[in-house]
């Protein structure tokens, strides 16, 4: 009797060992990280991957992308708005809407652990953002804007441009009567689909339009938006005495529909002559 019992135990142990030997290995899925413009997003419930698609808590991601979101518990529907864009989703449905147009989803929004999760890539791209995925680090990179610096000379006779490096820009004598030294920063928002720019100009201007008998050193700042290749905004020009470097005059005003093609060719002297002739 004891022998038979011992044999049964031995057989059972063998079967258990065999089952473990052939069972697939199970590892906890690595955590998914989400970054928006280089900053990691903190979710109250971690992002999850379903059928190769990343889902995240709806309220956090919409708010991070500067959108308002409403939840209808009765219909289990989600409505998010940002500017002119309106997104609609329904829990369990693989059909979403963007401004009324139906869009097929790879994975439906779901409720997990009491939290409403939505497909991250769809939400981000529907709002205009760029999305990249790093499989090695399990990181989703969302980009909502891009900025670009440019440095150049404007030949005051021909209006031709010469692009230069930032190092050369820093080393140049800023004041010259034959060319204008310019730094230009362009900010492109993917979410708002608009462009803004900020330019700094330095040049030595003649007496024309300034009210002074002698040339003066000038700083000009342009700040505005770009729509359909046309720049509009505001400017400030500061004039300084060449010898004493003392401040002599300030001009302020606005500009509208100046052609902008990777740069802006308007010059300090032009603005002074056009708007401030005395």
mmCIF file of N, CA, C and O in Angstrom, residues 137-174:
data_model
loop_
_atom_site.group_PDB
_atom_site.id
_atom_site.type_symbol
_atom_site.label_atom_id
_atom_site.label_comp_id
_atom_site.label_asym_id
_atom_site.label_seq_id
_atom_site.Cartn_x
_atom_site.Cartn_y
_atom_site.Cartn_z
ATOM 1 N N UNK A 137 12.652 50.827 -26.227
ATOM 2 C CA UNK A 137 12.405 51.452 -24.923
ATOM 3 C C UNK A 137 10.924 51.473 -24.564
ATOM 4 O O UNK A 137 10.563 51.922 -23.471
ATOM 5 N N UNK A 138 10.070 50.989 -25.499
ATOM 6 C CA UNK A 138 8.618 51.012 -25.284
ATOM 7 C C UNK A 138 8.144 52.441 -24.950
ATOM 8 O O UNK A 138 7.419 52.677 -23.993
ATOM 9 N N UNK A 139 8.577 53.375 -25.793
ATOM 10 C CA UNK A 139 8.244 54.776 -25.564
ATOM 11 C C UNK A 139 7.493 55.345 -26.762
ATOM 12 O O UNK A 139 7.883 55.137 -27.912
ATOM 13 N N UNK A 140 6.415 56.054 -26.470
ATOM 14 C CA UNK A 140 5.668 56.778 -27.498
ATOM 15 C C UNK A 140 6.091 58.243 -27.430
ATOM 16 O O UNK A 140 6.016 58.863 -26.368
ATOM 17 N N UNK A 141 6.552 58.775 -28.561
ATOM 18 C CA UNK A 141 6.963 60.173 -28.630
ATOM 19 C C UNK A 141 5.913 60.957 -29.411
ATOM 20 O O UNK A 141 5.665 60.674 -30.582
ATOM 21 N N UNK A 142 5.319 61.935 -28.771
ATOM 22 C CA UNK A 142 4.314 62.784 -29.412
ATOM 23 C C UNK A 142 4.905 64.184 -29.564
ATOM 24 O O UNK A 142 5.422 64.752 -28.601
ATOM 25 N N UNK A 143 4.832 64.723 -30.767
ATOM 26 C CA UNK A 143 5.372 66.054 -31.038
ATOM 27 C C UNK A 143 4.239 66.967 -31.471
ATOM 28 O O UNK A 143 3.517 66.663 -32.420
ATOM 29 N N UNK A 144 4.068 68.080 -30.760
ATOM 30 C CA UNK A 144 2.982 69.005 -31.086
ATOM 31 C C UNK A 144 3.473 70.251 -31.813
ATOM 32 O O UNK A 144 2.660 71.025 -32.302
ATOM 33 N N UNK A 145 4.782 70.455 -31.861
ATOM 34 C CA UNK A 145 5.297 71.641 -32.542
ATOM 35 C C UNK A 145 6.741 71.391 -32.958
ATOM 36 O O UNK A 145 7.387 70.458 -32.503
ATOM 37 N N UNK A 146 7.229 72.255 -33.805
ATOM 38 C CA UNK A 146 8.636 72.216 -34.196
ATOM 39 C C UNK A 146 9.135 73.653 -34.302
ATOM 40 O O UNK A 146 8.393 74.546 -34.730
ATOM 41 N N UNK A 147 10.352 73.893 -33.865
ATOM 42 C CA UNK A 147 10.946 75.218 -33.960
ATOM 43 C C UNK A 147 12.215 75.166 -34.782
ATOM 44 O O UNK A 147 12.930 74.159 -34.781
ATOM 45 N N UNK A 148 12.494 76.223 -35.523
ATOM 46 C CA UNK A 148 13.691 76.256 -36.370
ATOM 47 C C UNK A 148 14.315 77.643 -36.326
ATOM 48 O O UNK A 148 13.608 78.658 -36.427
ATOM 49 N N UNK A 149 15.624 77.691 -36.156
ATOM 50 C CA UNK A 149 16.377 78.944 -36.186
ATOM 51 C C UNK A 149 17.022 79.126 -37.551
ATOM 52 O O UNK A 149 17.481 78.150 -38.158
ATOM 53 N N UNK A 150 17.078 80.372 -38.010
ATOM 54 C CA UNK A 150 17.815 80.690 -39.235
ATOM 55 C C UNK A 150 18.563 81.991 -39.011
ATOM 56 O O UNK A 150 18.071 82.897 -38.346
ATOM 57 N N UNK A 151 19.740 82.070 -39.630
ATOM 58 C CA UNK A 151 20.581 83.263 -39.487
ATOM 59 C C UNK A 151 21.021 83.669 -40.889
ATOM 60 O O UNK A 151 21.444 82.814 -41.689
ATOM 61 N N UNK A 152 20.938 84.958 -41.194
ATOM 62 C CA UNK A 152 21.290 85.373 -42.552
ATOM 63 C C UNK A 152 21.549 86.870 -42.626
ATOM 64 O O UNK A 152 21.223 87.638 -41.715
ATOM 65 N N UNK A 153 22.155 87.246 -43.771
ATOM 66 C CA UNK A 153 22.334 88.646 -44.128
ATOM 67 C C UNK A 153 21.272 89.012 -45.159
ATOM 68 O O UNK A 153 20.885 88.189 -45.982
ATOM 69 N N UNK A 154 20.831 90.271 -45.127
ATOM 70 C CA UNK A 154 20.032 90.826 -46.220
ATOM 71 C C UNK A 154 20.857 91.920 -46.873
ATOM 72 O O UNK A 154 21.211 92.909 -46.227
ATOM 73 N N UNK A 155 21.187 91.729 -48.145
ATOM 74 C CA UNK A 155 21.883 92.762 -48.893
ATOM 75 C C UNK A 155 20.916 93.913 -49.135
ATOM 76 O O UNK A 155 19.874 93.733 -49.764
ATOM 77 N N UNK A 156 21.238 95.096 -48.637
ATOM 78 C CA UNK A 156 20.296 96.207 -48.695
ATOM 79 C C UNK A 156 20.117 96.779 -50.093
ATOM 80 O O UNK A 156 19.154 97.500 -50.351
ATOM 81 N N UNK A 157 21.032 96.454 -51.004
ATOM 82 C CA UNK A 157 20.901 96.930 -52.377
ATOM 83 C C UNK A 157 20.068 95.966 -53.223
ATOM 84 O O UNK A 157 19.162 96.379 -53.946
ATOM 85 N N UNK A 158 20.395 94.671 -53.109
ATOM 86 C CA UNK A 158 19.747 93.678 -53.980
ATOM 87 C C UNK A 158 18.611 92.922 -53.293
ATOM 88 O O UNK A 158 17.824 92.260 -53.959
ATOM 89 N N UNK A 159 18.562 92.969 -51.978
ATOM 90 C CA UNK A 159 17.636 92.194 -51.151
ATOM 91 C C UNK A 159 17.921 90.688 -51.219
ATOM 92 O O UNK A 159 17.110 89.881 -50.757
ATOM 93 N N UNK A 160 19.050 90.330 -51.776
ATOM 94 C CA UNK A 160 19.445 88.918 -51.771
ATOM 95 C C UNK A 160 19.829 88.494 -50.353
ATOM 96 O O UNK A 160 20.308 89.300 -49.551
ATOM 97 N N UNK A 161 19.655 87.210 -50.078
ATOM 98 C CA UNK A 161 19.950 86.678 -48.753
ATOM 99 C C UNK A 161 21.184 85.796 -48.778
ATOM 100 O O UNK A 161 21.453 85.106 -49.763
ATOM 101 N N UNK A 162 21.912 85.795 -47.686
ATOM 102 C CA UNK A 162 23.040 84.884 -47.505
ATOM 103 C C UNK A 162 22.860 84.181 -46.164
ATOM 104 O O UNK A 162 22.959 84.810 -45.107
ATOM 105 N N UNK A 163 22.565 82.899 -46.220
ATOM 106 C CA UNK A 163 22.406 82.135 -44.986
ATOM 107 C C UNK A 163 23.759 81.928 -44.337
ATOM 108 O O UNK A 163 24.747 81.646 -45.016
ATOM 109 N N UNK A 164 23.811 82.047 -43.017
ATOM 110 C CA UNK A 164 25.058 81.867 -42.283
ATOM 111 C C UNK A 164 24.796 80.971 -41.072
ATOM 112 O O UNK A 164 23.644 80.729 -40.693
ATOM 113 N N UNK A 165 25.879 80.497 -40.461
ATOM 114 C CA UNK A 165 25.755 79.639 -39.288
ATOM 115 C C UNK A 165 25.502 80.488 -38.035
ATOM 116 O O UNK A 165 25.748 81.708 -38.026
ATOM 117 N N UNK A 166 25.052 79.840 -36.993
ATOM 118 C CA UNK A 166 24.843 80.554 -35.728
ATOM 119 C C UNK A 166 26.168 81.083 -35.184
ATOM 120 O O UNK A 166 26.222 82.181 -34.626
ATOM 121 N N UNK A 167 27.241 80.304 -35.360
ATOM 122 C CA UNK A 167 28.553 80.754 -34.888
ATOM 123 C C UNK A 167 28.980 82.037 -35.596
ATOM 124 O O UNK A 167 29.476 82.973 -34.962
ATOM 125 N N UNK A 168 28.779 82.060 -36.901
ATOM 126 C CA UNK A 168 29.171 83.258 -37.646
ATOM 127 C C UNK A 168 28.287 84.434 -37.244
ATOM 128 O O UNK A 168 28.767 85.576 -37.120
ATOM 129 N N UNK A 169 27.025 84.174 -37.033
ATOM 130 C CA UNK A 169 26.113 85.231 -36.591
ATOM 131 C C UNK A 169 26.603 85.863 -35.287
ATOM 132 O O UNK A 169 26.599 87.081 -35.128
ATOM 133 N N UNK A 170 27.033 85.024 -34.351
ATOM 134 C CA UNK A 170 27.508 85.521 -33.057
ATOM 135 C C UNK A 170 28.803 86.327 -33.190
ATOM 136 O O UNK A 170 29.085 87.199 -32.367
ATOM 137 N N UNK A 171 29.606 86.028 -34.235
ATOM 138 C CA UNK A 171 30.906 86.679 -34.383
ATOM 139 C C UNK A 171 30.847 87.955 -35.219
ATOM 140 O O UNK A 171 31.770 88.771 -35.174
ATOM 141 N N UNK A 172 29.762 88.149 -35.953
ATOM 142 C CA UNK A 172 29.668 89.290 -36.861
ATOM 143 C C UNK A 172 29.485 90.610 -36.118
ATOM 144 O O UNK A 172 28.845 90.672 -35.064
ATOM 145 N N UNK A 173 30.052 91.661 -36.693
ATOM 146 C CA UNK A 173 29.753 93.013 -36.240
ATOM 147 C C UNK A 173 28.298 93.287 -36.632
ATOM 148 O O UNK A 173 27.945 93.228 -37.818
ATOM 149 N N UNK A 174 27.432 93.556 -35.672
ATOM 150 C CA UNK A 174 26.011 93.648 -35.999
ATOM 151 C C UNK A 174 25.626 94.866 -36.832
ATOM 152 O O UNK A 174 24.567 94.863 -37.465
#
